[in-house]
mmCIF file of C-alpha atoms and ligand atoms in Angstrom:
data_model
loop_
_atom_site.group_PDB
_atom_site.id
_atom_site.type_symbol
_atom_site.label_atom_id
_atom_site.label_comp_id
_atom_site.label_asym_id
_atom_site.label_seq_id
_atom_site.Cartn_x
_atom_site.Cartn_y
_atom_site.Cartn_z
ATOM 1 C CA MET A 123 8.358 -14.923 -35.212
ATOM 2 C CA LEU A 124 9.623 -11.481 -34.329
ATOM 3 C CA SER A 125 12.156 -11.399 -31.557
ATOM 4 C CA TRP A 126 11.274 -8.907 -28.834
ATOM 5 C CA GLY A 127 14.583 -9.282 -27.031
ATOM 6 C CA ARG A 128 14.804 -9.783 -23.311
ATOM 7 C CA TYR A 129 12.375 -7.123 -22.185
ATOM 8 C CA GLY A 130 10.232 -6.634 -25.263
ATOM 9 C CA PRO A 131 10.739 -4.198 -28.122
ATOM 10 C CA ALA A 132 13.434 -1.677 -27.270
ATOM 11 C CA ARG A 133 11.530 1.211 -28.809
ATOM 12 C CA ALA A 134 8.414 1.968 -30.795
ATOM 13 C CA PRO A 135 8.749 0.856 -34.416
ATOM 14 C CA ARG A 136 9.710 3.622 -36.813
ATOM 15 C CA LYS A 137 6.853 5.045 -38.841
ATOM 16 C CA ALA A 138 6.640 3.100 -42.073
ATOM 17 C CA PRO A 139 6.119 5.018 -45.313
ATOM 18 C CA ARG A 140 2.486 5.256 -46.389
ATOM 19 C CA LEU A 141 2.951 2.900 -49.372
ATOM 20 C CA ILE A 142 4.436 0.178 -47.160
ATOM 21 C CA ASN A 143 1.533 0.600 -44.718
ATOM 22 C CA ALA A 144 -0.954 0.307 -47.574
ATOM 23 C CA LEU A 145 0.753 -2.852 -48.862
ATOM 24 C CA ALA A 146 0.900 -4.307 -45.347
ATOM 25 C CA ASP A 147 -2.846 -3.740 -44.942
ATOM 26 C CA ILE A 148 -3.439 -5.743 -48.132
ATOM 27 C CA ILE A 149 -1.200 -8.602 -47.003
ATOM 28 C CA TRP A 150 -2.328 -8.478 -43.321
ATOM 29 C CA PRO A 151 -5.776 -6.857 -43.369
ATOM 30 C CA PRO A 152 -6.621 -5.283 -39.997
ATOM 31 C CA VAL A 153 -8.805 -7.518 -37.852
ATOM 32 C CA SER A 154 -10.556 -6.817 -34.569
ATOM 33 C CA LEU A 155 -8.481 -7.336 -31.406
ATOM 34 C CA LEU A 156 -11.045 -9.781 -30.075
ATOM 35 C CA SER A 157 -12.119 -11.679 -33.180
ATOM 36 C CA TYR A 158 -11.124 -11.949 -36.805
ATOM 37 C CA GLU A 159 -13.772 -9.513 -38.002
ATOM 38 C CA PRO A 160 -12.333 -6.928 -40.398
ATOM 39 C CA VAL A 161 -11.870 -3.400 -39.026
ATOM 40 C CA SER A 162 -10.643 -0.187 -40.650
ATOM 41 C CA ALA A 163 -7.236 -0.047 -38.910
ATOM 42 C CA HIS A 164 -4.942 -2.250 -36.823
ATOM 43 C CA GLY A 165 -5.443 -2.164 -33.052
ATOM 44 C CA GLN A 166 -9.209 -1.637 -33.085
ATOM 45 C CA LEU A 167 -12.263 -3.535 -31.876
ATOM 46 C CA SER A 168 -15.209 -4.221 -34.171
ATOM 47 C CA PRO A 169 -18.542 -2.720 -32.997
ATOM 48 C CA ALA A 170 -19.762 -6.201 -32.015
ATOM 49 C CA ASP A 171 -16.600 -6.791 -29.955
ATOM 50 C CA TRP A 172 -16.942 -3.400 -28.219
ATOM 51 C CA SER A 173 -20.236 -4.577 -26.769
ATOM 52 C CA LYS A 174 -18.471 -7.600 -25.211
ATOM 53 C CA ILE A 175 -16.095 -5.471 -23.113
ATOM 54 C CA THR A 176 -17.252 -3.966 -19.813
ATOM 55 C CA PHE A 177 -15.064 -0.967 -19.127
ATOM 56 C CA LEU A 178 -14.653 -0.053 -15.479
ATOM 57 C CA ASP A 179 -15.797 3.307 -14.198
ATOM 58 C CA ARG A 180 -17.244 4.878 -11.075
ATOM 59 C CA PRO A 181 -18.939 3.898 -8.797
ATOM 60 C CA TRP A 182 -16.070 1.744 -7.571
ATOM 61 C CA CYS A 183 -14.210 0.973 -4.350
ATOM 62 C CA GLN A 184 -12.008 3.989 -3.690
ATOM 63 C CA THR A 185 -9.168 1.638 -2.670
ATOM 64 C CA CYS A 186 -9.157 -1.383 -4.998
ATOM 65 C CA GLY A 187 -11.439 -0.244 -7.840
ATOM 66 C CA PHE A 188 -13.964 -3.078 -7.401
ATOM 67 C CA PRO A 189 -17.110 -1.935 -9.251
ATOM 68 C CA PHE A 190 -20.292 -1.256 -7.312
ATOM 69 C CA ASP A 191 -23.682 -1.930 -8.893
ATOM 70 C CA PHE A 192 -25.218 1.291 -7.636
ATOM 71 C CA PRO A 193 -24.003 4.778 -6.728
ATOM 72 C CA VAL A 194 -22.334 5.030 -3.327
ATOM 73 C CA GLY A 195 -20.840 7.991 -1.570
ATOM 74 C CA GLU A 196 -17.469 9.351 -2.698
ATOM 75 C CA GLY A 197 -14.635 7.492 -0.944
ATOM 76 C CA ALA A 198 -16.665 4.308 -0.172
ATOM 77 C CA VAL A 199 -14.652 1.086 0.044
ATOM 78 C CA CYS A 200 -15.694 -2.530 -0.602
ATOM 79 C CA GLY A 201 -16.117 -5.149 2.134
ATOM 80 C CA PRO A 202 -12.735 -6.874 1.680
ATOM 81 C CA CYS A 203 -10.852 -3.518 1.731
ATOM 82 C CA ALA A 204 -12.776 -2.467 4.842
ATOM 83 C CA ALA A 205 -11.872 -5.769 6.526
ATOM 84 C CA ARG A 206 -8.203 -5.722 5.525
ATOM 85 C CA VAL A 207 -6.417 -2.671 4.115
ATOM 86 C CA PRO A 208 -4.379 -3.738 1.043
ATOM 87 C CA ALA A 209 -0.625 -3.100 0.880
ATOM 88 C CA PHE A 210 -1.088 -0.828 -2.161
ATOM 89 C CA ASP A 211 -2.762 2.558 -1.782
ATOM 90 C CA THR A 212 -5.115 2.487 -4.773
ATOM 91 C CA ALA A 213 -5.757 0.050 -7.628
ATOM 92 C CA ARG A 214 -7.526 0.669 -10.918
ATOM 93 C CA SER A 215 -8.196 -1.498 -13.978
ATOM 94 C CA ALA A 216 -9.454 -0.802 -17.482
ATOM 95 C CA PHE A 217 -12.013 -3.569 -18.035
ATOM 96 C CA VAL A 218 -13.691 -6.548 -16.366
ATOM 97 C CA TYR A 219 -12.001 -9.911 -16.970
ATOM 98 C CA THR A 220 -14.705 -12.193 -18.355
ATOM 99 C CA PRO A 221 -14.701 -15.367 -20.472
ATOM 100 C CA GLU A 222 -15.087 -13.052 -23.498
ATOM 101 C CA SER A 223 -12.681 -10.230 -22.685
ATOM 102 C CA ARG A 224 -9.922 -12.538 -21.400
ATOM 103 C CA GLN A 225 -8.978 -13.271 -25.009
ATOM 104 C CA LEU A 226 -7.496 -9.752 -25.173
ATOM 105 C CA VAL A 227 -5.198 -10.612 -22.276
ATOM 106 C CA LEU A 228 -4.314 -14.110 -23.459
ATOM 107 C CA SER A 229 -3.478 -13.061 -27.016
ATOM 108 C CA LEU A 230 -1.006 -10.528 -25.602
ATOM 109 C CA LYS A 231 0.411 -12.796 -22.901
ATOM 110 C CA HIS A 232 0.643 -16.091 -24.734
ATOM 111 C CA GLY A 233 0.231 -15.097 -28.388
ATOM 112 C CA GLY A 234 2.541 -12.085 -28.349
ATOM 113 C CA ARG A 235 -0.117 -10.126 -30.259
ATOM 114 C CA VAL A 236 1.033 -6.539 -29.767
ATOM 115 C CA ASP A 237 -1.259 -4.604 -32.106
ATOM 116 C CA GLY A 238 -3.627 -3.837 -29.227
ATOM 117 C CA LEU A 239 -1.004 -2.154 -27.042
ATOM 118 C CA ALA A 240 -1.796 1.435 -28.069
ATOM 119 C CA ALA A 241 -5.497 0.877 -27.371
ATOM 120 C CA PHE A 242 -4.764 -0.924 -24.082
ATOM 121 C CA GLY A 243 -2.532 1.953 -22.994
ATOM 122 C CA GLY A 244 -5.324 4.430 -23.766
ATOM 123 C CA TRP A 245 -7.886 2.436 -21.792
ATOM 124 C CA MET A 246 -5.526 2.089 -18.813
ATOM 125 C CA LYS A 247 -4.716 5.802 -18.907
ATOM 126 C CA ARG A 248 -8.412 6.629 -18.739
ATOM 127 C CA ALA A 249 -9.230 4.156 -15.931
ATOM 128 C CA GLY A 250 -6.082 5.061 -13.998
ATOM 129 C CA ALA A 251 -6.283 8.859 -14.285
ATOM 130 C CA ASP A 252 -6.296 9.297 -10.504
ATOM 131 C CA VAL A 253 -3.323 6.977 -9.887
ATOM 132 C CA LEU A 254 -1.245 8.314 -12.786
ATOM 133 C CA ASP A 255 -1.755 11.918 -11.671
ATOM 134 C CA GLY A 256 1.581 13.021 -10.183
ATOM 135 C CA ALA A 257 3.170 9.549 -10.473
ATOM 136 C CA ASP A 258 6.972 9.451 -10.667
ATOM 137 C CA LEU A 259 7.564 6.020 -12.161
ATOM 138 C CA LEU A 260 5.804 3.002 -13.687
ATOM 139 C CA VAL A 261 7.094 -0.355 -12.454
ATOM 140 C CA PRO A 262 5.956 -3.494 -14.321
ATOM 141 C CA VAL A 263 5.507 -6.710 -12.330
ATOM 142 C CA PRO A 264 8.601 -8.721 -13.257
ATOM 143 C CA LEU A 265 8.568 -12.304 -14.461
ATOM 144 C CA HIS A 266 11.012 -14.790 -13.015
ATOM 145 C CA GLY A 267 14.034 -15.345 -15.264
ATOM 146 C CA GLN A 268 12.925 -18.863 -16.231
ATOM 147 C CA ARG A 269 9.480 -17.737 -17.334
ATOM 148 C CA LEU A 270 10.893 -14.702 -19.147
ATOM 149 C CA ARG A 271 13.273 -16.928 -21.113
ATOM 150 C CA LYS A 272 10.394 -19.223 -22.051
ATOM 151 C CA ARG A 273 7.947 -16.463 -23.032
ATOM 152 C CA ARG A 274 10.652 -14.103 -24.322
ATOM 153 C CA PHE A 275 8.818 -10.955 -23.270
ATOM 154 C CA ASN A 276 7.069 -9.558 -20.217
ATOM 155 C CA GLN A 277 3.519 -8.472 -21.065
ATOM 156 C CA SER A 278 3.430 -6.111 -18.055
ATOM 157 C CA LEU A 279 6.458 -4.279 -19.392
ATOM 158 C CA LEU A 280 4.819 -3.922 -22.807
ATOM 159 C CA LEU A 281 1.764 -2.371 -21.115
ATOM 160 C CA ALA A 282 3.943 -0.048 -19.021
ATOM 161 C CA ARG A 283 5.795 1.143 -22.114
ATOM 162 C CA ALA A 284 2.496 1.755 -23.913
ATOM 163 C CA LEU A 285 1.501 3.967 -20.964
ATOM 164 C CA THR A 286 4.847 5.753 -20.986
ATOM 165 C CA ARG A 287 4.282 6.671 -24.624
ATOM 166 C CA LEU A 288 0.909 8.203 -23.715
ATOM 167 C CA THR A 289 1.735 9.868 -20.394
ATOM 168 C CA GLY A 290 5.465 10.604 -20.468
ATOM 169 C CA ILE A 291 5.843 8.870 -17.058
ATOM 170 C CA ARG A 292 8.994 6.749 -17.244
ATOM 171 C CA THR A 293 8.996 2.965 -16.929
ATOM 172 C CA ASP A 294 11.667 1.241 -14.848
ATOM 173 C CA PRO A 295 11.787 -2.471 -15.787
ATOM 174 C CA HIS A 296 14.698 -3.127 -13.416
ATOM 175 C CA MET A 297 13.270 -1.726 -10.165
ATOM 176 C CA LEU A 298 11.811 -5.038 -8.936
ATOM 177 C CA VAL A 299 13.323 -8.499 -9.092
ATOM 178 C CA ARG A 300 11.325 -11.702 -8.753
ATOM 179 C CA THR A 301 13.468 -13.713 -6.383
ATOM 180 C CA ARG A 302 11.795 -17.058 -6.927
ATOM 181 C CA ALA A 303 9.621 -18.754 -9.508
ATOM 182 C CA THR A 304 6.239 -18.931 -7.791
ATOM 183 C CA PRO A 305 3.963 -21.846 -8.702
ATOM 184 C CA SER A 306 0.850 -20.872 -10.674
ATOM 185 C CA GLN A 307 -1.708 -18.843 -8.731
ATOM 186 C CA GLY A 308 -4.527 -20.760 -10.440
ATOM 187 C CA GLY A 309 -6.998 -22.559 -8.184
ATOM 188 C CA ARG A 310 -5.765 -20.863 -5.008
ATOM 189 C CA SER A 311 -7.855 -18.877 -2.540
ATOM 190 C CA ALA A 312 -7.061 -15.213 -1.894
ATOM 191 C CA LYS A 313 -5.165 -16.237 1.251
ATOM 192 C CA GLY A 314 -3.344 -19.016 -0.636
ATOM 193 C CA ARG A 315 -2.355 -16.570 -3.375
ATOM 194 C CA ARG A 316 -0.961 -14.129 -0.810
ATOM 195 C CA ARG A 317 1.087 -16.896 0.796
ATOM 196 C CA ASN A 318 2.289 -18.119 -2.615
ATOM 197 C CA VAL A 319 3.833 -14.759 -3.583
ATOM 198 C CA ALA A 320 4.841 -13.543 -0.116
ATOM 199 C CA GLY A 321 8.415 -12.271 -0.263
ATOM 200 C CA ALA A 322 8.767 -13.186 -3.952
ATOM 201 C CA PHE A 323 9.837 -9.658 -4.943
ATOM 202 C CA ARG A 324 12.626 -7.352 -3.842
ATOM 203 C CA VAL A 325 13.901 -3.977 -4.938
ATOM 204 C CA ARG A 326 17.102 -4.241 -6.955
ATOM 205 C CA ALA A 327 20.187 -3.059 -5.115
ATOM 206 C CA GLY A 328 21.103 0.430 -6.264
ATOM 207 C CA ARG A 329 17.510 1.411 -7.098
ATOM 208 C CA LYS A 330 16.561 2.517 -3.562
ATOM 209 C CA PRO A 331 17.666 6.170 -3.923
ATOM 210 C CA ARG A 332 15.156 6.543 -6.763
ATOM 211 C CA LEU A 333 12.359 5.276 -4.504
ATOM 212 C CA GLU A 334 12.814 7.621 -1.556
ATOM 213 C CA GLY A 335 9.483 9.449 -1.177
ATOM 214 C CA ALA A 336 8.397 8.481 -4.713
ATOM 215 C CA HIS A 337 4.895 7.793 -6.048
ATOM 216 C CA ILE A 338 5.062 4.485 -7.922
ATOM 217 C CA VAL A 339 2.429 2.834 -10.109
ATOM 218 C CA ILE A 340 2.812 -0.956 -10.497
ATOM 219 C CA ILE A 341 1.649 -2.204 -13.892
ATOM 220 C CA ASP A 342 0.257 -5.701 -14.545
ATOM 221 C CA ASP A 343 -2.070 -7.408 -17.012
ATOM 222 C CA VAL A 344 -4.692 -8.821 -14.616
ATOM 223 C CA TYR A 345 -5.810 -8.002 -11.072
ATOM 224 C CA THR A 346 -7.129 -11.307 -9.728
ATOM 225 C CA THR A 347 -7.052 -11.081 -5.918
ATOM 226 C CA GLY A 348 -4.403 -8.362 -5.758
ATOM 227 C CA ALA A 349 -1.917 -10.737 -4.037
ATOM 228 C CA THR A 350 0.917 -10.204 -6.555
ATOM 229 C CA LEU A 351 0.362 -6.431 -6.625
ATOM 230 C CA GLU A 352 0.405 -6.356 -2.833
ATOM 231 C CA ALA A 353 3.666 -8.345 -2.657
ATOM 232 C CA CYS A 354 5.252 -5.821 -5.057
ATOM 233 C CA ALA A 355 3.807 -2.867 -3.111
ATOM 234 C CA ARG A 356 5.235 -4.199 0.157
ATOM 235 C CA ALA A 357 8.720 -4.497 -1.337
ATOM 236 C CA LEU A 358 8.534 -0.977 -2.817
ATOM 237 C CA LYS A 359 7.261 0.592 0.407
ATOM 238 C CA ARG A 360 9.846 -1.187 2.530
ATOM 239 C CA ALA A 361 12.491 0.310 0.253
ATOM 240 C CA GLY A 362 11.189 3.853 0.745
ATOM 241 C CA ALA A 363 8.349 4.556 -1.725
ATOM 242 C CA ALA A 364 5.834 7.021 -0.262
ATOM 243 C CA ARG A 365 2.846 5.915 -2.327
ATOM 244 C CA VAL A 366 2.345 2.741 -4.347
ATOM 245 C CA ASP A 367 -0.677 2.346 -6.624
ATOM 246 C CA ALA A 368 -1.517 -0.400 -9.101
ATOM 247 C CA LEU A 369 -2.956 -0.229 -12.594
ATOM 248 C CA THR A 370 -3.940 -3.275 -14.637
ATOM 249 C CA LEU A 371 -5.529 -3.940 -17.993
ATOM 250 C CA ALA A 372 -8.183 -6.331 -16.665
ATOM 251 C CA ARG A 373 -9.831 -7.009 -13.320
ATOM 252 C CA VAL A 374 -11.423 -10.223 -12.121
ATOM 253 C CA VAL A 375 -14.784 -9.379 -10.595
ATOM 254 C CA LYS A 376 -16.235 -12.879 -10.397
ATOM 255 C CA PRO A 377 -13.649 -15.470 -9.265
ATOM 256 C CA ALA A 378 -15.474 -18.091 -11.409
ATOM 257 C CA ASP A 379 -14.227 -16.234 -14.518
ATOM 258 C CA VAL A 380 -10.588 -17.055 -13.767
ATOM 259 C CA ILE A 381 -9.133 -19.550 -16.199
ATOM 260 C CA THR A 382 -5.373 -19.736 -16.202
HETATM 261 ZN ZN1 LIG B 169 -11.894 -2.619 -2.429
#
């Protein structure tokens, strides 16, 4: 298995000569990101797999990006955001997390399959256009040291770097520290999830000057209830960030779809 080092690949792989690429395609023929159907190039979805992904778009909650079934006025917010304003300013996600689409997330997170990163970055850039506009820094949600050692890479950092390559907005993998290993969020209510991650993140000493008045976008793989993103946003705002948004690859819309 390839070693991605502590924080994932240090830089984008160098462009391989055309002959090597052609040989690699014979040895490892490109297959769809969601299935093993053949496709014309690495990092693509087959037409059948495209139809299984629901990409998020307006109309959505202006605050958390929850999709609405019908057009609503510009600036409308969903019930939960109206009842309790989240700690982040705005959240956006590329596609709906469903039993079918979750394979894209799991193969990155647990399988280390990185050939989808360029596509994922493109989808997140499109969905997050309004949060990336004018952003100063991308901050991936950090893993706790124990989990990072076990998994060997942080999938949120890989996504952030894919976005940096497309937008030029820098990624800072050292801004936030996870101060404790939080038990799995699986099976917890929204309130339970918030309690579970409360105070689990802090800004690394020495990073505060960079945060003063800054517009930060937190990057993660899945928005489930927003509890982790909110815990990160609180830490960043306490340390001086002026605006903290969140951008994730997938978004849970129906809690029943969550399988951890
Ligand atoms: Zn909302």
